[in-house]
Each structure stands twice: as C-alpha cells, then as structure tokens.
Amino acid sequence: MNSVIEFDSKVTQKDLIRFKFYHKYHTVSGMAEILLALILIVLSVISAGKVNVSYTLMVGVFGVFFLVFPSADMILRAKRQMQSVVTFKEKVHYRIDDSGITVSLGDVTETLSWDKIYKIKFDGRSIDVYMTTVNANIIPVRDFNGKAVDFVNMAKDHLKAFQVKVNTDKLAAVSYTHLRAHETRSNL
C-alpha cells in the first residue's frame, strides 16, 4: 500500500470526558446504573406522603446519588488525569503506515504493530485505538487533517473486520466538518 499518514494530536479535557462518558454509558452496567437511579427517584416521588418521610428521602437521595455521583466522579478523574498524565499535557505525533502506528512524544518513540491492536472504534468525535480491552489511544478526528477515513481504510487492510468498529459514512461527515472548520479558521 505504501501510504503514510502523519499528524500531531492533543487530547483535551473535553475529549477525555467524552471518552469516559461514552464508555461508561455504552455498557450494560452503565445503563443499569441510570435505570436504577431513575427507579429510585420515581419510587421516592410515588411514595411521598404514603410512607415514612425518612424512607422517601432516603430512596430519593440514593436515586440522585446514583444519577449524579458517577458523572461527577468521571469529570473529576478526567481533570486529575489531564494534570498528571504527560501524554495529555503535550502534543503527540502519529505516523501511520504499513508497519503500524508510531507514536512520538518528545524523545520517546514507540511503534504499535498492527497485530498488537485489539480494536479500533469511532465514538462520534474520536477514533479510539485499543491495545487491550481497557487501554486506548484517544485520537480526536479533528487532528487527522482530513485523513481519518484513510486511516480506517488502512486499518481495515491490516486488521480483521470485527476489530474495526467504524461507520465510515459517519466518520467522513465528521472529518469533513472538522476539515472545513479548520480551513475557515485559517482563512480568517
């Protein structure tokens, strides 16, 4: 194939929070947590005036807790990660070719060969390259400089179909929007 895609990427706090929310609430446990919170809140409202006030308040407080705490916790964790993880503080350089994905940060360079990639997903704003079931590089589509679909097509050439979970039509629309916005900013 002999094509090379190169770009610099910077994950923002907003990108990291979006990643965390996407992965939390696209799981059965994340959806069950929200459902439980809503059930508790509804039970609290229904039981108001019919049972002991402390029971109603306790159930309502638990419902609100299960609804609010996980989100607040993810936001706080993302803020801490942005401050403590070097790869979130600086731009990371990516070079993607037939040998894999080479990531450079300062003087450190590592190549992740295609056979070491667990899966690649598109969450609507970022392409997430997983090395394991839980470790991923978050690459915002805006940083691909219009080459996000080319990257996915290259990944499809090197990975099994089930490893690349990307709707290229949606990705192309998001990539095009980011590219046009970037061109508009540079022409101002």
PDB file of C-alpha atoms in Angstrom:
ATOM      1  CA  MET A   1       0.000   0.000   0.000  1.00  0.00           C
ATOM      2  CA  ASN A   2       2.909   2.354   0.857  1.00  0.00           C
ATOM      3  CA  SER A   3       0.803   5.230   2.153  1.00  0.00           C
ATOM      4  CA  VAL A   4       1.760   7.209   5.214  1.00  0.00           C
ATOM      5  CA  ILE A   5      -0.447   9.368   7.402  1.00  0.00           C
ATOM      6  CA  GLU A   6       1.220  11.802   9.807  1.00  0.00           C
ATOM      7  CA  PHE A   7      -0.257  14.326  12.204  1.00  0.00           C
ATOM      8  CA  ASP A   8       0.033  15.793  15.684  1.00  0.00           C
ATOM      9  CA  SER A   9      -2.727  15.219  18.220  1.00  0.00           C
ATOM     10  CA  LYS A  10      -3.662  16.841  21.509  1.00  0.00           C
ATOM     11  CA  VAL A  11      -6.360  15.289  23.662  1.00  0.00           C
ATOM     12  CA  THR A  12      -8.310  17.964  25.545  1.00  0.00           C
ATOM     13  CA  GLN A  13     -10.121  17.557  28.836  1.00  0.00           C
ATOM     14  CA  LYS A  14     -13.399  17.646  26.910  1.00  0.00           C
ATOM     15  CA  ASP A  15     -12.164  14.765  24.678  1.00  0.00           C
ATOM     16  CA  LEU A  16     -11.218  12.705  27.727  1.00  0.00           C
ATOM     17  CA  ILE A  17     -14.549  13.338  29.470  1.00  0.00           C
ATOM     18  CA  ARG A  18     -16.437  12.409  26.297  1.00  0.00           C
ATOM     19  CA  PHE A  19     -14.390   9.193  26.045  1.00  0.00           C
ATOM     20  CA  LYS A  20     -15.151   8.283  29.656  1.00  0.00           C
ATOM     21  CA  PHE A  21     -18.877   9.023  29.319  1.00  0.00           C
ATOM     22  CA  TYR A  22     -19.146   7.128  26.041  1.00  0.00           C
ATOM     23  CA  HIS A  23     -17.523   4.039  27.502  1.00  0.00           C
ATOM     24  CA  LYS A  24     -19.380   4.217  30.796  1.00  0.00           C
ATOM     25  CA  TYR A  25     -22.858   4.657  29.360  1.00  0.00           C
ATOM     26  CA  HIS A  26     -22.493   2.335  26.374  1.00  0.00           C
ATOM     27  CA  THR A  27     -22.218  -0.658  28.685  1.00  0.00           C
ATOM     28  CA  VAL A  28     -24.888  -2.739  30.377  1.00  0.00           C
ATOM     29  CA  SER A  29     -23.642  -1.704  33.829  1.00  0.00           C
ATOM     30  CA  GLY A  30     -23.697   1.994  32.905  1.00  0.00           C
ATOM     31  CA  MET A  31     -27.260   1.767  31.585  1.00  0.00           C
ATOM     32  CA  ALA A  32     -28.333  -0.304  34.613  1.00  0.00           C
ATOM     33  CA  GLU A  33     -26.900   2.372  36.908  1.00  0.00           C
ATOM     34  CA  ILE A  34     -29.014   5.071  35.250  1.00  0.00           C
ATOM     35  CA  LEU A  35     -32.098   2.837  35.273  1.00  0.00           C
ATOM     36  CA  LEU A  36     -31.635   2.077  38.982  1.00  0.00           C
ATOM     37  CA  ALA A  37     -31.255   5.785  39.768  1.00  0.00           C
ATOM     38  CA  LEU A  38     -34.413   6.654  37.846  1.00  0.00           C
ATOM     39  CA  ILE A  39     -36.380   3.846  39.511  1.00  0.00           C
ATOM     40  CA  LEU A  40     -35.296   5.060  42.948  1.00  0.00           C
ATOM     41  CA  ILE A  41     -36.284   8.643  42.124  1.00  0.00           C
ATOM     42  CA  VAL A  42     -39.680   7.529  40.793  1.00  0.00           C
ATOM     43  CA  LEU A  43     -40.244   5.355  43.893  1.00  0.00           C
ATOM     44  CA  SER A  44     -39.382   8.347  46.056  1.00  0.00           C
ATOM     45  CA  VAL A  45     -41.906  10.542  44.249  1.00  0.00           C
ATOM     46  CA  ILE A  46     -44.611   7.847  44.296  1.00  0.00           C
ATOM     47  CA  SER A  47     -44.081   7.066  47.982  1.00  0.00           C
ATOM     48  CA  ALA A  48     -44.212  10.726  49.066  1.00  0.00           C
ATOM     49  CA  GLY A  49     -46.989  11.138  51.638  1.00  0.00           C
ATOM     50  CA  LYS A  50     -47.786   7.395  51.648  1.00  0.00           C
ATOM     51  CA  VAL A  51     -44.921   6.094  53.759  1.00  0.00           C
ATOM     52  CA  ASN A  52     -42.496   7.374  56.348  1.00  0.00           C
ATOM     53  CA  VAL A  53     -40.812  10.636  55.231  1.00  0.00           C
ATOM     54  CA  SER A  54     -37.347   9.302  56.074  1.00  0.00           C
ATOM     55  CA  TYR A  55     -37.927   6.327  53.708  1.00  0.00           C
ATOM     56  CA  THR A  56     -38.988   8.667  50.901  1.00  0.00           C
ATOM     57  CA  LEU A  57     -35.980  10.926  51.457  1.00  0.00           C
ATOM     58  CA  MET A  58     -33.549   8.024  51.721  1.00  0.00           C
ATOM     59  CA  VAL A  59     -34.751   6.453  48.462  1.00  0.00           C
ATOM     60  CA  GLY A  60     -34.705   9.863  46.722  1.00  0.00           C
ATOM     61  CA  VAL A  61     -31.212  10.669  47.949  1.00  0.00           C
ATOM     62  CA  PHE A  62     -29.898   7.288  46.769  1.00  0.00           C
ATOM     63  CA  GLY A  63     -31.522   7.840  43.378  1.00  0.00           C
ATOM     64  CA  VAL A  64     -29.958  11.271  42.965  1.00  0.00           C
ATOM     65  CA  PHE A  65     -26.631   9.919  44.219  1.00  0.00           C
ATOM     66  CA  PHE A  66     -26.590   7.095  41.630  1.00  0.00           C
ATOM     67  CA  LEU A  67     -27.542   9.583  38.937  1.00  0.00           C
ATOM     68  CA  VAL A  68     -25.067  12.371  39.798  1.00  0.00           C
ATOM     69  CA  PHE A  69     -22.058  10.792  41.516  1.00  0.00           C
ATOM     70  CA  PRO A  70     -20.708   8.628  38.640  1.00  0.00           C
ATOM     71  CA  SER A  71     -20.764  11.571  36.230  1.00  0.00           C
ATOM     72  CA  ALA A  72     -19.172  13.962  38.719  1.00  0.00           C
ATOM     73  CA  ASP A  73     -16.556  11.349  39.563  1.00  0.00           C
ATOM     74  CA  MET A  74     -15.659  10.830  35.883  1.00  0.00           C
ATOM     75  CA  ILE A  75     -15.286  14.589  35.370  1.00  0.00           C
ATOM     76  CA  LEU A  76     -13.027  14.928  38.427  1.00  0.00           C
ATOM     77  CA  ARG A  77     -10.929  11.929  37.383  1.00  0.00           C
ATOM     78  CA  ALA A  78     -10.522  13.372  33.889  1.00  0.00           C
ATOM     79  CA  LYS A  79      -9.331  16.685  35.369  1.00  0.00           C
ATOM     80  CA  ARG A  80      -6.764  14.858  37.509  1.00  0.00           C
ATOM     81  CA  GLN A  81      -5.588  12.786  34.548  1.00  0.00           C
ATOM     82  CA  MET A  82      -5.156  15.905  32.405  1.00  0.00           C
ATOM     83  CA  GLN A  83      -2.863  17.332  35.076  1.00  0.00           C
ATOM     84  CA  SER A  84      -0.844  14.200  35.797  1.00  0.00           C
ATOM     85  CA  VAL A  85      -0.518  12.223  32.537  1.00  0.00           C
ATOM     86  CA  VAL A  86       2.246  13.506  30.248  1.00  0.00           C
ATOM     87  CA  THR A  87       0.521  12.408  27.031  1.00  0.00           C
ATOM     88  CA  PHE A  88      -2.389  14.720  27.840  1.00  0.00           C
ATOM     89  CA  LYS A  89      -0.130  17.705  28.517  1.00  0.00           C
ATOM     90  CA  GLU A  90       1.703  17.778  25.186  1.00  0.00           C
ATOM     91  CA  LYS A  91       1.022  17.106  21.528  1.00  0.00           C
ATOM     92  CA  VAL A  92       1.673  13.552  20.416  1.00  0.00           C
ATOM     93  CA  HIS A  93       2.976  12.861  16.906  1.00  0.00           C
ATOM     94  CA  TYR A  94       1.432   9.945  15.000  1.00  0.00           C
ATOM     95  CA  ARG A  95       2.871   8.240  11.946  1.00  0.00           C
ATOM     96  CA  ILE A  96       0.724   5.507  10.480  1.00  0.00           C
ATOM     97  CA  ASP A  97       1.962   3.188   7.768  1.00  0.00           C
ATOM     98  CA  ASP A  98       2.026  -0.488   6.803  1.00  0.00           C
ATOM     99  CA  SER A  99       4.193  -1.370   9.818  1.00  0.00           C
ATOM    100  CA  GLY A 100       1.667   0.067  12.309  1.00  0.00           C
ATOM    101  CA  ILE A 101       1.143   3.190  14.364  1.00  0.00           C
ATOM    102  CA  THR A 102       4.231   5.023  15.550  1.00  0.00           C
ATOM    103  CA  VAL A 103       3.649   7.396  18.437  1.00  0.00           C
ATOM    104  CA  SER A 104       6.225  10.019  19.422  1.00  0.00           C
ATOM    105  CA  LEU A 105       6.248  12.273  22.459  1.00  0.00           C
ATOM    106  CA  GLY A 106       9.398  14.310  22.906  1.00  0.00           C
ATOM    107  CA  ASP A 107      12.389  11.960  22.629  1.00  0.00           C
ATOM    108  CA  VAL A 108      10.326   8.786  23.134  1.00  0.00           C
ATOM    109  CA  THR A 109       9.022   6.882  20.101  1.00  0.00           C
ATOM    110  CA  GLU A 110       7.145   3.583  20.066  1.00  0.00           C
ATOM    111  CA  THR A 111       5.619   1.627  17.219  1.00  0.00           C
ATOM    112  CA  LEU A 112       2.491  -0.378  17.764  1.00  0.00           C
ATOM    113  CA  SER A 113       2.400  -3.029  15.046  1.00  0.00           C
ATOM    114  CA  TRP A 114      -0.977  -3.801  13.522  1.00  0.00           C
ATOM    115  CA  ASP A 115      -1.046  -7.272  15.098  1.00  0.00           C
ATOM    116  CA  LYS A 116      -0.842  -5.695  18.585  1.00  0.00           C
ATOM    117  CA  ILE A 117      -4.026  -3.663  18.090  1.00  0.00           C
ATOM    118  CA  TYR A 118      -7.041  -5.102  19.885  1.00  0.00           C
ATOM    119  CA  LYS A 119      -9.683  -2.971  18.137  1.00  0.00           C
ATOM    120  CA  ILE A 120     -10.437   0.456  16.697  1.00  0.00           C
ATOM    121  CA  LYS A 121     -13.700   2.291  17.475  1.00  0.00           C
ATOM    122  CA  PHE A 122     -15.248   5.594  16.455  1.00  0.00           C
ATOM    123  CA  ASP A 123     -17.328   7.268  19.164  1.00  0.00           C
ATOM    124  CA  GLY A 124     -18.666  10.176  17.126  1.00  0.00           C
ATOM    125  CA  ARG A 125     -15.776  12.583  17.822  1.00  0.00           C
ATOM    126  CA  SER A 126     -12.660  10.460  18.312  1.00  0.00           C
ATOM    127  CA  ILE A 127     -11.097   7.314  16.963  1.00  0.00           C
ATOM    128  CA  ASP A 128     -10.041   5.107  19.837  1.00  0.00           C
ATOM    129  CA  VAL A 129      -7.195   2.670  19.167  1.00  0.00           C
ATOM    130  CA  TYR A 130      -7.263  -0.092  21.787  1.00  0.00           C
ATOM    131  CA  MET A 131      -4.160  -2.062  22.715  1.00  0.00           C
ATOM    132  CA  THR A 132      -6.155  -4.068  25.299  1.00  0.00           C
ATOM    133  CA  THR A 133      -9.798  -4.159  26.340  1.00  0.00           C
ATOM    134  CA  VAL A 134      -9.257  -1.081  28.542  1.00  0.00           C
ATOM    135  CA  ASN A 135      -6.145   0.773  27.276  1.00  0.00           C
ATOM    136  CA  ALA A 136      -6.679   3.047  24.299  1.00  0.00           C
ATOM    137  CA  ASN A 137      -5.174   5.985  22.478  1.00  0.00           C
ATOM    138  CA  ILE A 138      -7.823   8.659  22.005  1.00  0.00           C
ATOM    139  CA  ILE A 139      -7.320  10.437  18.688  1.00  0.00           C
ATOM    140  CA  PRO A 140      -9.757  13.302  18.036  1.00  0.00           C
ATOM    141  CA  VAL A 141     -10.979  13.282  14.424  1.00  0.00           C
ATOM    142  CA  ARG A 142     -10.105  16.993  14.114  1.00  0.00           C
ATOM    143  CA  ASP A 143      -6.399  16.076  14.399  1.00  0.00           C
ATOM    144  CA  PHE A 144      -6.358  13.731  11.385  1.00  0.00           C
ATOM    145  CA  ASN A 145      -6.351  16.709   8.978  1.00  0.00           C
ATOM    146  CA  GLY A 146      -8.990  15.083   6.789  1.00  0.00           C
ATOM    147  CA  LYS A 147      -7.248  11.683   6.739  1.00  0.00           C
ATOM    148  CA  ALA A 148      -9.427   9.844   9.282  1.00  0.00           C
ATOM    149  CA  VAL A 149     -11.199   7.728   6.662  1.00  0.00           C
ATOM    150  CA  ASP A 150      -7.833   6.913   5.037  1.00  0.00           C
ATOM    151  CA  PHE A 151      -6.606   5.739   8.450  1.00  0.00           C
ATOM    152  CA  VAL A 152      -9.652   3.496   8.931  1.00  0.00           C
ATOM    153  CA  ASN A 153      -9.243   2.049   5.434  1.00  0.00           C
ATOM    154  CA  MET A 154      -5.578   1.326   6.188  1.00  0.00           C
ATOM    155  CA  ALA A 155      -6.609  -0.315   9.470  1.00  0.00           C
ATOM    156  CA  LYS A 156      -9.155  -2.459   7.602  1.00  0.00           C
ATOM    157  CA  ASP A 157      -6.356  -3.660   5.310  1.00  0.00           C
ATOM    158  CA  HIS A 158      -4.299  -4.825   8.303  1.00  0.00           C
ATOM    159  CA  LEU A 159      -6.908  -5.943  10.857  1.00  0.00           C
ATOM    160  CA  LYS A 160      -9.808  -8.385  10.893  1.00  0.00           C
ATOM    161  CA  ALA A 161     -13.237  -6.905  10.117  1.00  0.00           C
ATOM    162  CA  PHE A 162     -14.522  -7.372  13.689  1.00  0.00           C
ATOM    163  CA  GLN A 163     -11.590  -5.322  15.043  1.00  0.00           C
ATOM    164  CA  VAL A 164     -12.548  -2.134  13.173  1.00  0.00           C
ATOM    165  CA  LYS A 165     -15.852  -0.829  14.539  1.00  0.00           C
ATOM    166  CA  VAL A 166     -16.197   2.340  12.497  1.00  0.00           C
ATOM    167  CA  ASN A 167     -19.081   3.621  10.404  1.00  0.00           C
ATOM    168  CA  THR A 168     -17.037   5.320   7.675  1.00  0.00           C
ATOM    169  CA  ASP A 169     -20.029   7.330   6.408  1.00  0.00           C
ATOM    170  CA  LYS A 170     -20.461   8.979   9.825  1.00  0.00           C
ATOM    171  CA  LEU A 171     -16.709   9.364  10.179  1.00  0.00           C
ATOM    172  CA  ALA A 172     -16.442  11.020   6.758  1.00  0.00           C
ATOM    173  CA  ALA A 173     -19.152  13.539   7.701  1.00  0.00           C
ATOM    174  CA  VAL A 174     -17.435  14.420  11.000  1.00  0.00           C
ATOM    175  CA  SER A 175     -13.999  14.540   9.344  1.00  0.00           C
ATOM    176  CA  TYR A 176     -15.279  16.825   6.564  1.00  0.00           C
ATOM    177  CA  THR A 177     -16.905  19.168   9.103  1.00  0.00           C
ATOM    178  CA  HIS A 178     -13.668  19.420  11.116  1.00  0.00           C
ATOM    179  CA  LEU A 179     -11.585  19.988   7.975  1.00  0.00           C
ATOM    180  CA  ARG A 180     -13.899  22.804   6.769  1.00  0.00           C
ATOM    181  CA  ALA A 181     -13.876  24.415  10.225  1.00  0.00           C
ATOM    182  CA  HIS A 182     -10.074  24.296  10.263  1.00  0.00           C
ATOM    183  CA  GLU A 183      -9.875  25.889   6.790  1.00  0.00           C
ATOM    184  CA  THR A 184     -12.331  28.594   7.848  1.00  0.00           C
ATOM    185  CA  ARG A 185     -10.232  29.437  10.925  1.00  0.00           C
ATOM    186  CA  SER A 186      -7.035  29.648   8.841  1.00  0.00           C
ATOM    187  CA  ASN A 187      -8.683  31.997   6.328  1.00  0.00           C
ATOM    188  CA  LEU A 188      -9.844  34.472   8.993  1.00  0.00           C
TER     189      LEU A 188
END
